Coordinates of C-alpha atoms and ligand atoms in Angstrom, one line a residue:
M1029 CA 0.0 0.0 0.0
T1030 CA 1.3 3.4 -0.8
T1031 CA 1.6 6.1 1.8
A1032 CA -0.7 8.8 0.4
R1033 CA 0.9 11.7 2.2
P1034 CA -0.3 15.0 0.9
D1035 CA 2.3 17.5 -0.4
R1036 CA 2.1 20.5 2.0
D1037 CA 3.1 22.7 -0.8
A1038 CA 4.3 25.5 1.4
A1039 CA 5.5 27.6 -1.5
R1040 CA 2.0 28.2 -2.7
R1041 CA 0.7 29.5 0.7
T1042 CA 1.9 33.1 0.0
R1043 CA 0.3 33.3 -3.4
P1044 CA -2.2 36.2 -3.4
G1045 CA -5.8 35.2 -3.6
L1046 CA -5.0 31.5 -3.2
L1047 CA -7.8 30.7 -0.7
E1048 CA -10.4 32.5 -2.8
A1049 CA -9.3 30.8 -5.9
L1050 CA -9.5 27.4 -4.3
A1051 CA -12.9 28.1 -2.7
A1052 CA -14.2 28.9 -6.2
D1053 CA -12.9 25.7 -7.7
P1054 CA -15.5 22.9 -7.4
A1055 CA -12.7 20.3 -7.5
T1056 CA -11.1 21.6 -4.3
R1057 CA -11.4 18.9 -1.6
L1058 CA -12.5 20.1 1.9
V1059 CA -11.6 18.9 5.4
L1060 CA -14.3 20.1 7.8
V1061 CA -13.0 20.6 11.3
D1062 CA -13.8 22.7 14.4
A1063 CA -11.6 24.5 17.0
R1064 CA -12.4 21.8 19.5
G1065 CA -10.4 19.1 17.7
R1066 CA -13.2 17.5 15.8
V1067 CA -13.2 16.4 12.1
S1068 CA -16.0 15.3 9.8
L1069 CA -15.8 11.7 8.7
D1070 CA -17.3 9.5 6.0
A1071 CA -19.1 7.6 8.8
P1072 CA -22.7 7.7 9.9
A1073 CA -22.1 8.0 13.6
Q1074 CA -20.1 10.4 15.8
H1075 CA -17.1 9.0 17.5
T1076 CA -16.5 11.0 20.7
D1077 CA -15.3 8.5 23.3
L1078 CA -11.9 9.7 24.4
P1079 CA -9.3 7.1 25.3
L1080 CA -7.5 7.8 28.6
D1081 CA -4.3 8.2 26.8
G1082 CA -2.7 8.3 23.5
L1083 CA -4.2 8.3 20.2
T1084 CA -2.5 8.6 17.2
P1085 CA -2.5 9.5 13.7
A1086 CA -2.4 6.2 12.1
R1087 CA 0.1 4.3 10.1
D1088 CA -1.1 2.6 7.0
R1089 CA -3.9 0.1 7.4
P1090 CA -5.2 -2.5 5.0
A1091 CA -7.9 -1.2 2.7
G1092 CA -11.4 -1.5 4.2
E1093 CA -10.4 -1.0 7.8
A1094 CA -9.6 2.7 7.9
L1095 CA -12.0 5.6 8.4
E1096 CA -11.9 8.3 5.7
L1097 CA -12.7 12.0 5.7
A1098 CA -16.1 13.1 4.6
P1099 CA -16.0 13.2 0.8
V1100 CA -16.8 16.9 0.4
T1101 CA -15.6 19.4 -2.2
A1102 CA -16.1 23.1 -2.8
A1103 CA -19.0 22.2 -5.1
D1104 CA -20.9 21.0 -2.0
L1105 CA -20.4 24.1 0.1
D1106 CA -20.5 27.9 -0.2
L1107 CA -17.3 28.9 1.6
A1108 CA -18.2 32.6 1.9
G1109 CA -17.8 33.7 5.5
L1110 CA -16.1 30.5 6.6
E1111 CA -12.5 30.4 7.8
T1112 CA -10.3 28.3 5.5
Y1113 CA -6.6 27.2 5.5
Y1114 CA -4.6 25.6 2.6
L1115 CA -3.5 22.1 3.5
G1116 CA -1.7 21.2 0.3
R1117 CA -2.1 19.0 -2.7
E1118 CA -2.9 15.4 -3.1
A1119 CA 0.4 13.8 -4.2
L1120 CA -1.2 11.5 -6.8
D1121 CA -3.7 13.6 -8.7
G1122 CA -2.7 17.1 -7.7
A1123 CA -6.1 18.1 -6.2
S1124 CA -5.9 20.8 -3.6
W1125 CA -7.2 20.5 0.0
L1126 CA -8.7 23.2 2.1
A1127 CA -9.5 23.0 5.8
V1128 CA -12.8 24.6 6.6
V1129 CA -13.6 25.6 10.2
V1130 CA -17.1 24.9 11.4
P1131 CA -18.1 27.9 13.4
D1132 CA -18.8 27.4 17.1
G1133 CA -22.5 26.9 17.5
T1134 CA -23.2 25.6 14.0
T1135 CA -24.0 22.2 15.3
D1136 CA -25.4 23.3 18.7
L1137 CA -28.0 25.7 17.4
A1138 CA -29.7 23.4 15.0
D1139 CA -32.9 23.2 17.0
A1140 CA -33.0 26.8 18.3
E1141 CA -36.3 28.3 17.2
G1142 CA -36.1 31.1 14.8
A1143 CA -32.3 31.1 14.9
A1144 CA -30.6 32.5 11.8
R1145 CA -29.0 29.7 9.9
P1146 CA -26.2 31.3 7.9
H1147 CA -24.6 28.0 6.8
A1148 CA -27.6 25.8 5.9
D1149 CA -25.5 23.8 3.4
L1150 CA -22.9 23.2 6.1
D1151 CA -25.5 22.1 8.5
A1152 CA -26.8 19.6 6.0
L1153 CA -23.3 18.2 5.4
L1154 CA -22.6 17.8 9.1
A1155 CA -25.9 16.0 9.5
R1156 CA -24.7 13.5 7.0
F1157 CA -21.0 13.4 8.0
P1158 CA -20.9 14.3 11.7
L1159 CA -17.9 15.7 13.5
S1160 CA -15.9 13.2 15.5
A1161 CA -13.1 13.8 18.0
L1162 CA -9.8 13.3 16.2
R1163 CA -8.3 12.2 19.6
A1164 CA -10.8 9.3 19.6
V1165 CA -10.7 8.3 15.9
G1166 CA -7.1 9.2 15.0
A1167 CA -5.9 5.6 15.3
H1168 CA -8.6 4.4 12.9
L1169 CA -8.0 7.0 10.1
S1170 CA -6.3 6.2 6.9
A1171 CA -2.8 7.6 6.6
L1172 CA -4.0 10.3 4.2
A1173 CA -6.9 11.3 6.4
A1174 CA -4.6 11.5 9.5
C1175 CA -2.1 13.6 7.5
L1176 CA -4.9 16.1 6.6
A1177 CA -6.9 16.1 9.8
T1178 CA -4.0 16.6 12.1
P1179 CA -2.7 20.0 10.8
A1180 CA -6.3 21.1 10.1
V1181 CA -7.2 20.6 13.8
A1182 CA -3.9 22.1 15.0
L1183 CA -4.4 25.3 12.9
A1184 CA -8.1 25.7 13.9
A1185 CA -7.2 25.4 17.6
W1186 CA -4.3 27.9 17.2
H1187 CA -6.3 30.6 15.4
A1188 CA -9.2 30.2 17.9
S1189 CA -6.9 30.8 20.8
H1190 CA -4.7 33.5 19.4
R1191 CA -7.0 36.3 18.3
Y1192 CA -4.9 39.1 19.7
C1193 CA -1.3 40.1 19.3
P1194 CA 1.0 39.2 22.2
A1195 CA 3.1 42.3 21.6
C1196 CA 0.4 45.1 21.3
G1197 CA -3.0 43.5 21.9
A1198 CA -4.5 44.4 18.6
R1199 CA -6.5 41.9 16.6
T1200 CA -4.5 39.4 14.5
E1201 CA -5.5 38.4 11.0
R1202 CA -4.7 35.2 9.2
A1203 CA -1.8 35.2 6.7
E1204 CA 0.0 32.7 4.5
A1205 CA -3.2 30.7 3.8
G1206 CA -3.7 30.1 7.5
W1207 CA -0.1 29.1 8.4
A1208 CA 0.8 32.5 10.0
Q1209 CA -0.9 35.5 11.6
R1210 CA -0.2 39.2 11.1
C1211 CA -1.0 41.8 13.7
T1212 CA -3.4 44.5 12.4
G1213 CA -1.7 47.0 14.8
C1214 CA 2.0 46.5 14.8
G1215 CA 2.4 44.1 11.9
R1216 CA 4.1 41.4 13.9
V1217 CA 4.0 38.0 12.2
S1218 CA 3.6 34.9 14.3
F1219 CA 3.4 31.2 13.5
P1220 CA 1.6 28.2 15.0
R1221 CA 3.2 27.0 18.3
T1222 CA 4.2 23.4 18.9
D1223 CA 4.9 22.3 22.5
P1224 CA 7.5 19.5 22.6
A1225 CA 6.8 16.6 25.0
V1226 CA 9.1 13.6 25.6
I1227 CA 7.8 10.0 25.9
M1228 CA 10.2 7.1 26.6
S1229 CA 10.6 3.4 27.1
V1230 CA 12.8 3.2 30.2
T1231 CA 14.8 0.0 30.8
D1232 CA 17.1 -1.2 33.5
E1233 CA 20.4 -3.1 33.4
R1234 CA 18.5 -6.4 33.1
D1235 CA 16.6 -5.0 30.1
R1236 CA 13.3 -4.9 32.1
I1237 CA 10.9 -2.0 31.2
V1238 CA 9.6 0.6 33.6
L1239 CA 5.9 1.3 33.2
V1240 CA 3.8 3.8 35.2
H1241 CA 0.2 4.1 36.2
G1242 CA -1.1 7.7 36.0
S1243 CA -3.2 9.0 39.0
T1244 CA -6.2 9.7 36.7
W1245 CA -6.2 6.5 34.7
Q1246 CA -8.5 3.5 35.0
A1247 CA -7.3 0.6 37.2
G1248 CA -4.8 -1.6 35.5
R1249 CA -3.7 0.8 32.8
F1250 CA 0.0 1.2 32.5
S1251 CA 2.1 3.2 30.0
T1252 CA 5.5 4.8 29.4
I1253 CA 6.6 7.9 31.2
A1254 CA 6.0 11.2 29.4
G1255 CA 6.1 14.9 30.1
F1256 CA 6.6 18.4 28.6
V1257 CA 10.0 19.8 27.8
E1258 CA 10.5 22.9 30.0
A1259 CA 11.7 26.3 28.8
G1260 CA 15.4 26.3 28.0
E1261 CA 15.7 22.5 28.4
S1262 CA 17.0 19.9 25.9
A1263 CA 14.7 17.0 25.1
E1264 CA 17.4 14.6 26.4
A1265 CA 17.5 16.5 29.7
A1266 CA 13.7 16.4 29.9
V1267 CA 13.7 12.6 29.6
A1268 CA 16.1 12.2 32.5
R1269 CA 14.2 14.8 34.6
E1270 CA 10.7 13.3 34.0
V1271 CA 12.0 9.8 34.8
A1272 CA 13.5 11.1 38.1
E1273 CA 10.5 13.2 39.0
E1274 CA 7.9 10.4 38.4
T1275 CA 9.8 7.4 39.6
G1276 CA 12.9 8.5 41.5
L1277 CA 15.1 6.6 39.0
R1278 CA 18.3 7.9 37.4
V1279 CA 18.8 7.7 33.6
A1280 CA 22.3 7.0 32.2
S1281 CA 21.7 7.4 28.5
V1282 CA 18.9 8.3 26.0
E1283 CA 18.4 7.5 22.3
Q1284 CA 15.8 9.1 20.0
V1285 CA 13.4 6.8 18.3
A1286 CA 10.4 8.5 16.6
T1287 CA 8.1 11.5 16.8
Q1288 CA 4.3 12.0 16.6
P1289 CA 2.2 15.1 16.2
W1290 CA -0.4 15.4 19.0
P1291 CA -2.5 18.5 18.3
F1292 CA -4.6 18.5 21.5
P1293 CA -4.0 21.3 21.3
R1294 CA -0.4 21.6 20.1
S1295 CA 2.0 19.0 21.3
L1296 CA 4.7 17.1 19.4
M1297 CA 5.6 13.8 21.1
L1298 CA 9.3 13.0 20.9
G1299 CA 9.9 9.3 21.5
Y1300 CA 13.0 8.0 23.2
R1301 CA 14.6 4.9 24.6
A1302 CA 16.2 5.6 28.0
R1303 CA 18.6 3.3 29.9
L1304 CA 18.8 3.5 33.7
E1305 CA 22.0 3.8 35.7
P1306 CA 23.0 0.3 37.0
G1307 CA 21.5 -0.6 40.3
E1308 CA 18.5 1.7 40.0
E1309 CA 15.7 -0.1 41.9
P1310 CA 13.2 -0.1 43.3
A1311 CA 11.3 2.7 41.7
R1312 CA 9.3 5.2 43.8
P1313 CA 6.1 6.7 42.3
D1314 CA 5.8 10.4 42.9
G1315 CA 2.3 9.9 44.3
E1316 CA 0.8 12.8 42.4
E1317 CA 1.1 12.3 38.6
V1318 CA 2.1 8.6 39.0
T1319 CA 0.7 6.3 41.7
D1320 CA 2.3 3.0 40.7
V1321 CA 5.5 1.9 39.0
R1322 CA 6.2 -1.6 37.6
V1323 CA 9.6 -2.9 36.4
L1324 CA 8.8 -5.9 34.2
S1325 CA 10.6 -8.5 32.2
R1326 CA 9.2 -9.4 28.7
E1327 CA 7.7 -12.6 30.2
E1328 CA 6.1 -10.8 33.1
L1329 CA 4.6 -8.1 30.9
A1330 CA 3.3 -10.6 28.3
A1331 CA 1.6 -12.6 31.1
A1332 CA 0.1 -9.5 32.7
V1333 CA -1.3 -8.3 29.4
D1334 CA -2.7 -11.8 28.5
S1335 CA -4.4 -12.1 31.8
G1336 CA -5.8 -8.6 31.7
R1337 CA -4.0 -7.4 34.8
I1338 CA -2.2 -4.8 32.8
V1339 CA -3.9 -2.8 30.0
L1340 CA -1.5 -1.0 27.6
P1341 CA -2.1 2.1 25.5
G1342 CA -3.9 1.8 22.1
T1343 CA -2.2 -0.2 19.4
T1344 CA -1.1 2.7 17.2
S1345 CA -0.1 5.1 20.0
I1346 CA 3.6 6.1 20.2
A1347 CA 3.6 4.8 23.8
R1348 CA 2.5 1.3 22.5
M1349 CA 5.0 1.5 19.7
L1350 CA 7.8 2.2 22.2
I1351 CA 6.7 -0.7 24.5
E1352 CA 6.5 -3.1 21.5
D1353 CA 9.9 -1.8 20.2
W1354 CA 11.4 -3.0 23.5
F1355 CA 9.3 -6.2 23.6
G1356 CA 10.4 -7.2 20.1
G1357 CA 6.9 -7.7 18.6
P1358 CA 3.2 -7.3 19.1
L1359 CA 1.8 -7.7 22.6
G1360 CA -1.6 -9.2 23.5
R1361 CA -2.9 -9.3 19.9
Ligands
ZN704 ZN1 0.7 43.8 17.5

């Protein structure tokens, strides 16, 4: 299966009139999202159940299993008055993609008596293709759908929360087809923020893995340690600090593995392997973020997962990927 990753086509973002031209082209494909992290899917039901931890924009899945975006083009929707961002071109056929932000209240006011319905065609589309929480469905999306929905949701959340200039307080306006903002007062240009977070498989000198139970998680759920990189801190230092804070264990070395965007609202997960200093045991949970710590061999973890005593993060989350990277194969499937 090919990886149908869209071309982000950044060079075209600054072309004058790009969004208007794409809105007027009936072939333009649309990604309907809102500022609360939801996306319209080609599925009859809403998916809003949030997992306790990780989702994940998916890797490729066999045809027939993946959820796809709602099949909507600019021929189906009058985009006048709606906020749009340019997401790029389809790599195979060159079609352009626009993110369209569903205004707050569009879905909530449907039954309000006498309410003005400025976007009746949008209402009709959303009735057919409801919005679902990306956080809940991300693991089930096709690779292309995940590659489009993830930046669309990230941009919508950024614009919704950054209406005013941090330098002078004047209103900001969208620039570069949604990928920047320009202040209407002082002209300052700003770009979407991404907050880096580290997530790591931690192993000891006997190659056992350290898993933690978060204080807000359901009973039995265990995952890898994770946390935000602080101001002025390297990601490698953040790995060692988070491990020490949550478990009291000292890290000897770290190695970067993979990364994953996490636009809830704006994180980037940086995946690491971390090796503990020799003789680091037993672990002590911090009692606040983490209430239980297990240090497990492969045999012990496999048995705990098979018996249901330990529940791991979802099968396409980066946390699960790091655990299975250490384990050497799939667990409990
Ligand atoms: Zn300003």
